[in-house]
CSV table of C-alpha atoms and ligand atoms in Angstrom, one decimal:
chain,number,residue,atom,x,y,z
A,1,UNK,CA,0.0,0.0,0.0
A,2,UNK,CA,1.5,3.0,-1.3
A,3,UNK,CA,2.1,5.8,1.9
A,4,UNK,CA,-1.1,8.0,1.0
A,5,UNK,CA,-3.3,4.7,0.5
A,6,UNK,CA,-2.1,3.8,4.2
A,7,UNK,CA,-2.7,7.7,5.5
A,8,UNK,CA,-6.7,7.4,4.0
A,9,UNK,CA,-7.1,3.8,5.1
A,10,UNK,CA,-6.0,4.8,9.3
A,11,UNK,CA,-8.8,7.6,8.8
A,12,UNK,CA,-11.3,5.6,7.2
A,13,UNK,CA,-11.0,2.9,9.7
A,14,UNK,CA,-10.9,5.3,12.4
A,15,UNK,CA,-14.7,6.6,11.2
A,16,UNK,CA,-16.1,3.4,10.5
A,17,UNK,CA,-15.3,2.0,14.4
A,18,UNK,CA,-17.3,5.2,15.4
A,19,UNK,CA,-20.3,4.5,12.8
A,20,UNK,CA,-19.0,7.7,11.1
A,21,UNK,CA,-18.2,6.3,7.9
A,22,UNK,CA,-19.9,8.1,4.9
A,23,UNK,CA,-20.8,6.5,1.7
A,24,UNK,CA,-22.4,7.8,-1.8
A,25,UNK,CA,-25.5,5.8,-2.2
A,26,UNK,CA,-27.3,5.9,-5.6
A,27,UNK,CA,-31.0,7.4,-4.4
A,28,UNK,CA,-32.4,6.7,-8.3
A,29,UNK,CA,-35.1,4.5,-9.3
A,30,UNK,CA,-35.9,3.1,-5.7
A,31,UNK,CA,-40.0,3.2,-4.6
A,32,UNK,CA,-39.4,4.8,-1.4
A,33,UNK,CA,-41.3,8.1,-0.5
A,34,UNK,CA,-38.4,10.7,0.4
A,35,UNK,CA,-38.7,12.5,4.0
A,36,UNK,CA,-35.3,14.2,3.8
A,37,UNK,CA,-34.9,15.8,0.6
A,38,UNK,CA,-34.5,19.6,0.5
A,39,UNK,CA,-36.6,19.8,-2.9
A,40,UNK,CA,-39.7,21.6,-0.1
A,41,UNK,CA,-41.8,22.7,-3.2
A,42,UNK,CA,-41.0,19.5,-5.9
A,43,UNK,CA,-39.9,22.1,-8.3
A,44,UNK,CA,-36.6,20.0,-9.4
A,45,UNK,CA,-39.2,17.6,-11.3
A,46,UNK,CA,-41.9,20.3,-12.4
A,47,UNK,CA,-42.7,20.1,-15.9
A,48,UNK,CA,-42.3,24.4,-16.2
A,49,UNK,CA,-39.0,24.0,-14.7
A,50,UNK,CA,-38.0,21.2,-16.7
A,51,UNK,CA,-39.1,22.8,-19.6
A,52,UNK,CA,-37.1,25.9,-19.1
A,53,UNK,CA,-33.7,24.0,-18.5
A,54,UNK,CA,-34.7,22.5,-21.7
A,55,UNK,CA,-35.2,25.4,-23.6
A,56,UNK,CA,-32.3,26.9,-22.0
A,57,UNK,CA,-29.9,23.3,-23.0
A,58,UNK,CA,-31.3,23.5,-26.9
A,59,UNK,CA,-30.5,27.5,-27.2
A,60,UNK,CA,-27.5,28.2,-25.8
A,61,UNK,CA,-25.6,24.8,-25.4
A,62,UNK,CA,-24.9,22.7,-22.0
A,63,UNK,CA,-21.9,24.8,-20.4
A,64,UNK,CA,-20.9,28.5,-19.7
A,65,UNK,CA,-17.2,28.2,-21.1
A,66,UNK,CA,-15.6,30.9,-18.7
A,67,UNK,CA,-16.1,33.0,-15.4
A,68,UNK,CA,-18.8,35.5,-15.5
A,69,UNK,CA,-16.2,38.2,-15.8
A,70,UNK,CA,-15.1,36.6,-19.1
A,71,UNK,CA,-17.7,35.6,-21.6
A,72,UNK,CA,-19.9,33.5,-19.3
A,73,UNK,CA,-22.6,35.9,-18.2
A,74,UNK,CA,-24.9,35.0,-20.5
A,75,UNK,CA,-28.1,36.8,-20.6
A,76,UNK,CA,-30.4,34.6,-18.9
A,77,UNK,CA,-28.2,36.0,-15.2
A,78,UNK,CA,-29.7,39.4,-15.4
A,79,UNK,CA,-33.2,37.8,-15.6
A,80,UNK,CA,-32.7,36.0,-12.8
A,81,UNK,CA,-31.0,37.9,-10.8
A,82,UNK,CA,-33.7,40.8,-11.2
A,83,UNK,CA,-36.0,38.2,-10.1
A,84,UNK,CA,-34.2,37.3,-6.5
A,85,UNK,CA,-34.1,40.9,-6.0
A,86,UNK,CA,-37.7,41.4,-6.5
A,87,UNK,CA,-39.0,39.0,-4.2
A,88,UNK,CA,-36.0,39.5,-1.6
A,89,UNK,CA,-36.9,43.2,-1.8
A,90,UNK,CA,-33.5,44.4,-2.3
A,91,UNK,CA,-31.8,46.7,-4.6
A,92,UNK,CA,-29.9,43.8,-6.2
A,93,UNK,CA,-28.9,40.4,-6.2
A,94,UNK,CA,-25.7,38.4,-8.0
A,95,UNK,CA,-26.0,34.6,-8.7
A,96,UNK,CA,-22.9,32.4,-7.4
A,97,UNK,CA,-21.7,29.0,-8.4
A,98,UNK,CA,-23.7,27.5,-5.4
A,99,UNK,CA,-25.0,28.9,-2.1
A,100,UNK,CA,-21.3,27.5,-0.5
A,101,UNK,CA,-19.6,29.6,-3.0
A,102,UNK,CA,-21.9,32.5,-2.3
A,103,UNK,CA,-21.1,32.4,1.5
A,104,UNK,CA,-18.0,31.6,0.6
A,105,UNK,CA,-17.4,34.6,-1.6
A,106,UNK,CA,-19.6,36.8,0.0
A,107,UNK,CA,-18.0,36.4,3.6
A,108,UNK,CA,-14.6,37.0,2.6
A,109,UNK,CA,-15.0,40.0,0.4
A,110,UNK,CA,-16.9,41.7,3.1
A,111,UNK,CA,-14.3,41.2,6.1
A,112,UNK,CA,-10.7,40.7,6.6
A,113,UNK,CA,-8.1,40.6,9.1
A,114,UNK,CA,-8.4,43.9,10.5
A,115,UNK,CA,-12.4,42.8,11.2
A,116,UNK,CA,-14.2,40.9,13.3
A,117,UNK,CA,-17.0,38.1,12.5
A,118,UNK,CA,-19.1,36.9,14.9
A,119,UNK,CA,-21.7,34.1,14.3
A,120,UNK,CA,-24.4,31.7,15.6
A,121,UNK,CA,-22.8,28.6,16.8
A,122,UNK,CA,-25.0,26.5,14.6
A,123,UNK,CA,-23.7,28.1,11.2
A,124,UNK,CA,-23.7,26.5,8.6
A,125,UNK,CA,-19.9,25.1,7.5
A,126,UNK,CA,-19.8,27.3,4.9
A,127,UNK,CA,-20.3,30.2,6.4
A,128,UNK,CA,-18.1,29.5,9.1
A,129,UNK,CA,-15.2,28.7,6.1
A,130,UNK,CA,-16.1,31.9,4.3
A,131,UNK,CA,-15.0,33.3,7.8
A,132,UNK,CA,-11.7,31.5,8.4
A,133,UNK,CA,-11.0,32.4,4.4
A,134,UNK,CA,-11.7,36.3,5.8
A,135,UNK,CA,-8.6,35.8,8.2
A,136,UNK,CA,-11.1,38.3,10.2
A,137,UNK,CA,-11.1,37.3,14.3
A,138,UNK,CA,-14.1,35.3,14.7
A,139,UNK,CA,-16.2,34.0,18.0
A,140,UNK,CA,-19.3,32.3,18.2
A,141,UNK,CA,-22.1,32.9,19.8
A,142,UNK,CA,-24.7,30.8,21.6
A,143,UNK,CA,-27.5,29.5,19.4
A,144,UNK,CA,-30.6,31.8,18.5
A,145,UNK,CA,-29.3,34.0,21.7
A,146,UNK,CA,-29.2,37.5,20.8
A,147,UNK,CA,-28.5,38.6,24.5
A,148,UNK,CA,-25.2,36.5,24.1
A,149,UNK,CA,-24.2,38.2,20.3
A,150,UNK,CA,-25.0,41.6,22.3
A,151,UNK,CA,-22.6,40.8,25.2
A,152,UNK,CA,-20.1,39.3,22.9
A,153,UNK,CA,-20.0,42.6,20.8
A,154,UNK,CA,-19.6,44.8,24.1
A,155,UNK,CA,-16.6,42.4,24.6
A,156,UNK,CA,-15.1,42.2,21.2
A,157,UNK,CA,-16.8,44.9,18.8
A,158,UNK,CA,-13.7,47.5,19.2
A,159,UNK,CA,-10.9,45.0,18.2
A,160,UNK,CA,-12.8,44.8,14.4
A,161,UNK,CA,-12.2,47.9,12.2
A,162,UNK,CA,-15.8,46.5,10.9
A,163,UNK,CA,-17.9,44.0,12.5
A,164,UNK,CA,-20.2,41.0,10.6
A,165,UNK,CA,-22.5,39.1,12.6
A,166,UNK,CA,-23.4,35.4,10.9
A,167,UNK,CA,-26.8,33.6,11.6
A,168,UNK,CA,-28.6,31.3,9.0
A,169,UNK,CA,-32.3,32.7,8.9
A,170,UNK,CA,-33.6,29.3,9.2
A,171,UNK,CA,-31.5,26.2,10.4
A,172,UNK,CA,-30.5,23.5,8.3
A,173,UNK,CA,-30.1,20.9,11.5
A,174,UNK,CA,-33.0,21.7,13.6
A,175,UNK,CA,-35.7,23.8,11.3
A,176,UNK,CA,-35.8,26.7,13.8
A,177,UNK,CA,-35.9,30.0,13.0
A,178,UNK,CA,-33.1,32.8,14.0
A,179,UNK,CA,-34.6,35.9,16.3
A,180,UNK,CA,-33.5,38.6,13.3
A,181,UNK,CA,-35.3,41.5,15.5
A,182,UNK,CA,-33.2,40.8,18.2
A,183,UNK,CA,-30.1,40.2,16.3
A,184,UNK,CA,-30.1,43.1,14.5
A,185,UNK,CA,-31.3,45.4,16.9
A,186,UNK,CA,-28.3,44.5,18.8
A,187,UNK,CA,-25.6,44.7,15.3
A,188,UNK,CA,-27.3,48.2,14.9
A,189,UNK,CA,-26.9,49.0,18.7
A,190,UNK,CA,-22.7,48.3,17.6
A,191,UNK,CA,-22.5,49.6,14.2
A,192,UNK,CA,-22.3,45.7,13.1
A,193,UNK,CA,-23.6,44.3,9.7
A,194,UNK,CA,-25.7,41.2,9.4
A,195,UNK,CA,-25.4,38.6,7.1
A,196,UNK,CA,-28.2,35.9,7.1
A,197,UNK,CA,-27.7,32.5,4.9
A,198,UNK,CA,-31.5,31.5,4.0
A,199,UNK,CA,-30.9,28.5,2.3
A,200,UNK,CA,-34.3,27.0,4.1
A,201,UNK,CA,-36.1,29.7,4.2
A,202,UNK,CA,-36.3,30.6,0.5
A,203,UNK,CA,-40.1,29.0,-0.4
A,204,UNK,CA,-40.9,28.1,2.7
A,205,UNK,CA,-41.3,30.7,5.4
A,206,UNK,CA,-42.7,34.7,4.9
A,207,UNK,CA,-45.1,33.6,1.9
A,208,UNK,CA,-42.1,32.1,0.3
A,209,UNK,CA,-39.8,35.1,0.4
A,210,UNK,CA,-37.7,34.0,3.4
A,211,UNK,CA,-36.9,34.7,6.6
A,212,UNK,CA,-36.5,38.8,6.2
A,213,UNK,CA,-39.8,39.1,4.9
A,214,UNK,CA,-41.4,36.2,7.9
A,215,UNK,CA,-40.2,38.8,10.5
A,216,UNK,CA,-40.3,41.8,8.8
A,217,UNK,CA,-36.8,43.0,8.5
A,218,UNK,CA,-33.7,43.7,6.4
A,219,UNK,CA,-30.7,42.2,7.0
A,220,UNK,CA,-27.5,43.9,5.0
A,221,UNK,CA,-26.5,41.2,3.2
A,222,UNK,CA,-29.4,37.8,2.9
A,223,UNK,CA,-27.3,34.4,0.8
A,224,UNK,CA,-29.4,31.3,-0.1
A,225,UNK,CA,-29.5,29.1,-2.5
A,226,UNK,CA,-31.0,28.1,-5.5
A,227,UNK,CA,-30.8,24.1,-5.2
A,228,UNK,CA,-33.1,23.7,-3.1
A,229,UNK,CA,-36.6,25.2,-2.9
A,230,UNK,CA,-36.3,26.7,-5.6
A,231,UNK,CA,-35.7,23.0,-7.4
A,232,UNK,CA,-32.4,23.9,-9.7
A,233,UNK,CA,-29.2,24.7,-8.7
A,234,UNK,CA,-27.0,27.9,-7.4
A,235,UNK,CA,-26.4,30.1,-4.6
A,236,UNK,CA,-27.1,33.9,-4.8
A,237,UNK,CA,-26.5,37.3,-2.3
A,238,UNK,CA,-29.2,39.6,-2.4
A,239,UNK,CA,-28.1,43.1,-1.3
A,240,UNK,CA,-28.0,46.8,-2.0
A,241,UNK,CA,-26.4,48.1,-5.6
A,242,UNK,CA,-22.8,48.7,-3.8
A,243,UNK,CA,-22.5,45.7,-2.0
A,244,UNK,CA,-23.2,43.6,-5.2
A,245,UNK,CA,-21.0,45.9,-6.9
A,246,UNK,CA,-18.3,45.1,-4.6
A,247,UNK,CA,-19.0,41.6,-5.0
A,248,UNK,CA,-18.5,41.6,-8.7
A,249,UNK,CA,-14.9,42.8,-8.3
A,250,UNK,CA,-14.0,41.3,-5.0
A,251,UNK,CA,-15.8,37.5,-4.5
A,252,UNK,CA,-13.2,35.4,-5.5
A,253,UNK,CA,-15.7,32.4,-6.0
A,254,UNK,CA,-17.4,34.6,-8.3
A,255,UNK,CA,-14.5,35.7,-10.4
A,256,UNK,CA,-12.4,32.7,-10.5
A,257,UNK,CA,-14.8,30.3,-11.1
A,258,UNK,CA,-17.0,29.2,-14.3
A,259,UNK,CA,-20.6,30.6,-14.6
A,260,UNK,CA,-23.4,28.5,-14.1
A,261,UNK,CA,-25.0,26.4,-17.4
A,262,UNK,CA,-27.7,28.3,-19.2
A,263,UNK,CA,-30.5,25.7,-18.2
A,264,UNK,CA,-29.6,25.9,-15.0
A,265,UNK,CA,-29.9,29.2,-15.0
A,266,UNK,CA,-33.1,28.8,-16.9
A,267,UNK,CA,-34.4,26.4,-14.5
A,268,UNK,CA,-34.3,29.0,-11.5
A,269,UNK,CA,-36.1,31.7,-13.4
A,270,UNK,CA,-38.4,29.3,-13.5
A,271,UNK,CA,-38.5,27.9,-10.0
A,272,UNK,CA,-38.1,31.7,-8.7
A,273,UNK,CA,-41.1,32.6,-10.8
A,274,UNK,CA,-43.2,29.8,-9.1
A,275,UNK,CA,-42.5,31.1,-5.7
A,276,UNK,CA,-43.1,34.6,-6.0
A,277,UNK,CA,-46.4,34.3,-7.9
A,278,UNK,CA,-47.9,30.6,-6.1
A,279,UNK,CA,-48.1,31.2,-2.1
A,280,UNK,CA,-50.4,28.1,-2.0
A,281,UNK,CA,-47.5,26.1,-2.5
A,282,UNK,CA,-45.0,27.6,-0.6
A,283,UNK,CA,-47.6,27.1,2.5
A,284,UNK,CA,-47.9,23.3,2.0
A,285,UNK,CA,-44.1,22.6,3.2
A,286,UNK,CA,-44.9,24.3,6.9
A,287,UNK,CA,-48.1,22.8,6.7
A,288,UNK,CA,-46.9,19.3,6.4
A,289,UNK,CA,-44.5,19.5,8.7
A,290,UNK,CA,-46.6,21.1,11.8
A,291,UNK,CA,-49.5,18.3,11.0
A,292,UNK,CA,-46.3,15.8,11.4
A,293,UNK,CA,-45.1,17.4,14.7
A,294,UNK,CA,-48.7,17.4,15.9
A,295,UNK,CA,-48.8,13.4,15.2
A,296,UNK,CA,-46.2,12.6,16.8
A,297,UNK,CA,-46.8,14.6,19.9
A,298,UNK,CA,-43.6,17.5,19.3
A,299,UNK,CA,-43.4,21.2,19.6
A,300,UNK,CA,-45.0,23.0,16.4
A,301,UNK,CA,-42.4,23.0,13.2
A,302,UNK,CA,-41.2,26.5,12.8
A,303,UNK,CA,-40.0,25.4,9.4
A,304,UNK,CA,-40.3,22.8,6.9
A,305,UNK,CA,-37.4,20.6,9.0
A,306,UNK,CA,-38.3,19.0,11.9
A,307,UNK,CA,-35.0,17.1,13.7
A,308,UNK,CA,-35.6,13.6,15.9
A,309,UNK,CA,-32.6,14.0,18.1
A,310,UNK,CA,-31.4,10.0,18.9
A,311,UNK,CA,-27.6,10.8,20.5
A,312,UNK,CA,-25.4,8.5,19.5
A,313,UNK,CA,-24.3,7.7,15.5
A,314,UNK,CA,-25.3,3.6,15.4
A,315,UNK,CA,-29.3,4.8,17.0
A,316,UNK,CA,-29.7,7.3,14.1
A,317,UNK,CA,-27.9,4.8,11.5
A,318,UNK,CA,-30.3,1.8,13.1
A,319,UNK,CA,-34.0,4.2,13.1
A,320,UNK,CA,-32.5,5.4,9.3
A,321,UNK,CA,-32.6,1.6,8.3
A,322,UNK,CA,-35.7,0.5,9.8
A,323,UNK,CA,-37.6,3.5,8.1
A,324,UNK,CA,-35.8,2.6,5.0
A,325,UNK,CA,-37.4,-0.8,5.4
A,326,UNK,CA,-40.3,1.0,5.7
A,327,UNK,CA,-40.5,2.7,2.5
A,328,UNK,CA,-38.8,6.1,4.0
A,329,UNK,CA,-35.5,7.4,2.8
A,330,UNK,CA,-34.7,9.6,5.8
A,331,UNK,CA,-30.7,10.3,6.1
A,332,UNK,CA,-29.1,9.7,9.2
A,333,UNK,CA,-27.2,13.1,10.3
A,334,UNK,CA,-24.4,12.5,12.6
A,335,UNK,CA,-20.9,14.5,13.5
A,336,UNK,CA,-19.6,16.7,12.4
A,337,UNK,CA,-22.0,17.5,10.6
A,338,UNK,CA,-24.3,17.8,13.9
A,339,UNK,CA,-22.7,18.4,17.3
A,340,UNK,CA,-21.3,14.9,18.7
A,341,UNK,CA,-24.2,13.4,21.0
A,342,UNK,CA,-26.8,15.0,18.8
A,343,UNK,CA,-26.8,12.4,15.9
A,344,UNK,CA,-30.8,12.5,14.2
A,345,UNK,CA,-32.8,11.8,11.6
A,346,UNK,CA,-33.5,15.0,9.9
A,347,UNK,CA,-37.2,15.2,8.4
A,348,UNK,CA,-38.1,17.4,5.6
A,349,UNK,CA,-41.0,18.3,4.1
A,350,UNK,CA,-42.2,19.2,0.8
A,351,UNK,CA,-45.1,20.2,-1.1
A,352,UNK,CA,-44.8,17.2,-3.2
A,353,UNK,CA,-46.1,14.9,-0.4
A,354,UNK,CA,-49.8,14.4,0.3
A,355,UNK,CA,-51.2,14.3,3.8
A,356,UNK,CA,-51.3,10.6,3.7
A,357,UNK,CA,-48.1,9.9,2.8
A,358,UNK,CA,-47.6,12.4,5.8
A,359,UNK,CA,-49.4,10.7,8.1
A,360,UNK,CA,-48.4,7.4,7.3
A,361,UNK,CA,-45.0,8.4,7.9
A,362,UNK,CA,-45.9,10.4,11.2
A,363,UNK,CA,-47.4,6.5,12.4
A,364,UNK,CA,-44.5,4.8,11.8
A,365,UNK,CA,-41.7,7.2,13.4
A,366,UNK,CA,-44.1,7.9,16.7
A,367,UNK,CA,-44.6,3.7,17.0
A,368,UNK,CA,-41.3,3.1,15.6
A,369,UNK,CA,-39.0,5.6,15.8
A,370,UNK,CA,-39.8,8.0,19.3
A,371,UNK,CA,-41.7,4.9,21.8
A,372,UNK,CA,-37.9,3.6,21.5
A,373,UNK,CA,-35.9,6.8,21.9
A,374,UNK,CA,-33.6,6.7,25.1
A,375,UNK,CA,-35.8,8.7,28.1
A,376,UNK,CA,-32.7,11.1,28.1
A,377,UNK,CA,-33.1,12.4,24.9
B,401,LIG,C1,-27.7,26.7,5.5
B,401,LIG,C2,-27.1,26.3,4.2
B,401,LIG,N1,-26.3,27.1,3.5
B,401,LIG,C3,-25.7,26.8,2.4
B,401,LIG,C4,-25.8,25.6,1.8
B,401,LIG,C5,-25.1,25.3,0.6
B,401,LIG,O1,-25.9,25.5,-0.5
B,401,LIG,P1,-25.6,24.8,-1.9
B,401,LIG,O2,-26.1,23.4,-1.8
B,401,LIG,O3,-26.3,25.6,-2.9
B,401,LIG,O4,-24.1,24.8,-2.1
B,401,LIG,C6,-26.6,24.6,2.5
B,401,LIG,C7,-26.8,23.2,2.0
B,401,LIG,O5,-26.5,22.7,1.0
B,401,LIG,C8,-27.2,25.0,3.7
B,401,LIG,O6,-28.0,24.1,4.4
């Protein structure tokens, strides 16, 4: 075995005794109703978005060819990008690679050594490496507790030339919402910005528009994604004209990387257009999810993601399989992706279920699933 061969081996051995080994499993052609896809509104296989990307494939061919700064902004971008900005209700919006390589981008364009980043424990991991990438000093502050981000800023705000707080607007772990009032009020009581990363929001929550819109606020700089929700594929920042100005000459994940296909492109439009103009559908996702929680007896879903908490790795691996056998592909989620102790299954619901599928599924993790959870979770 060749040196590197031996160095991978070590690590994969060391995962797979703590039932942390990942694998790529083909999810195609199987007859298994899907509880933890992030497709909340079905749009990847609507027949309008389809049809766009389509379109999109036979017009302009299948790939970009160069960065956006080059030759690869065709004109389908502007559309779109209009689009986000409408229903964000910002001045403007730019269109990344993906929503990592929006954070990514985003994050370290806007700070850098001299600054200061603070963020929500919970972030997302690519926020928090858009942060290292900064080089700014960065702490982290207790989950969804703004009184913690205020005394952290009293603490740490004058060692940052400028200051960036980091919160996602919904989480992608546990499907609760951030307190924007409170977390702004307190970056505005320190002359900090706020970046939210709505990546579960988008389609779901505030008629569809996201998390701003739910609670009525505006943070500076609101990233999210286009992959999911919105059924296609991309990340976008939705801002005023300067900061997306600044952007286009300063996100490195922007600039240095090759602009999204045309029907992918095309195929947001699309899926944008769907959620701005259909609320009806945007609802069902919240909907499904609170008449699940209801079922099995938890608090109400905030959001379309509702989190079973099992502790260790091998209980979430073991409920995964058994709902498998079921008929349910629902993912186990273990560290790091989740803090260690909190391994779950992560539900997620989405417009393209019906209420029975919902409550079949709700039966069979409340007799299956919670009656065996350990009493200390
Ligand atoms: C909160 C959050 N932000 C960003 C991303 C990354 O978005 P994308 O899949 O478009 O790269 C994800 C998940 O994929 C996410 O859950």
């Amino acid at each position: 075995m060749t040196s590197i061969d031996k160095f991978a081996r070590l690590k994969l051995d060391a995962l797979q005794g703590a039932s942390l080994l990942r694998v790529l499993r083909e999810t195609e052609g199987q007859e298994q109703i899907n509880f933890c896809s992030n497709d909340y509104l079905g749009l990847s296989q609507d027949d309008r978005v389809k049809a766009a990307a389509a379109a999109a494939l036979d017009e302009y061919g299948a790939g970009a060819g160069s960065s956006r700064l080059v030759t690869g902004n065709h004109s389908l971008y502007g559309e779109l990008e209009s689009r986000i900005a409408e229903l964000k209700g910002t001045e403007r919006a730019l269109v990344f690679g993906s929503g990592y390589l929006a954070n990514l981008g985003a994050i370290a364009a806007l700070a850098g050594t001299a600054d200061l980043i603070l963020a929500d424990e919970l972030s997302h991991a690519c926020m928090m490496a858009g942060a290292k990438l900064s080089g700014a000093a960065m702490h982290l502050f207790r989950h969804n507790d703004a009184e913690h981000l205020r005394a952290q800023l009293e603490q740490y705000r004058a060692i940052g030339r400028n200051c960036l707080v980091l919160t996602e607007g919904v989480f992608s772990m546990d499907g609760d919402l951030a307190p924007l009032p409170d977390i702004i009020a307190a970056a505005r009581d320190y002359d900090a910005w706020v970046l939210t990363d709505d990546a579960h929001g988008l389609g779901v929550i505030g008629q569809g528009r996201g998390s701003a819109v739910h609670w009525g606020v505006a943070p500076d700089v609101q990233v999210g994604t286009l992959s999911k929700a919105a059924g296609s594929y991309g990340g976008y920042v939705a801002s005023s004209r300067s900061v997306i100005d600044l952007l286009i000459n300063r996100a490195r994940s922007l600039i240095y990387s090759t602009a999204l296909p045309p029907s992918v492109v095309a195929a947001s439009i699309a899926g944008i257009k769907i959620i701005a103009s259909d609320t009806a559908i945007c609802a069902k996702p919240l909907a499904y999810a609170q008449m699940f929680s209801a079922h099995v007896g938890l608090p109400p879903a905030q959001s379309a993601i509702v989190p079973l908490i099992l502790g260790s790795p091998d209980s979430a691996l073991v409920a995964s399989q058994m709902l498998e056998r079921e008929g349910f592909v629902v993912a186990a989620i273990r560290p790091p992706t989740v803090p260690s102790n909190t391994a779950r299954l992560r539900l997620a619901f989405s417009a393209a279920h019906s209420s029975a599928d919902v409550l079949r599924f709700a039966a069979v993790v409340r007799d299956r699933v919670l009656e065996n959870r350990p009493s200390t979770q």
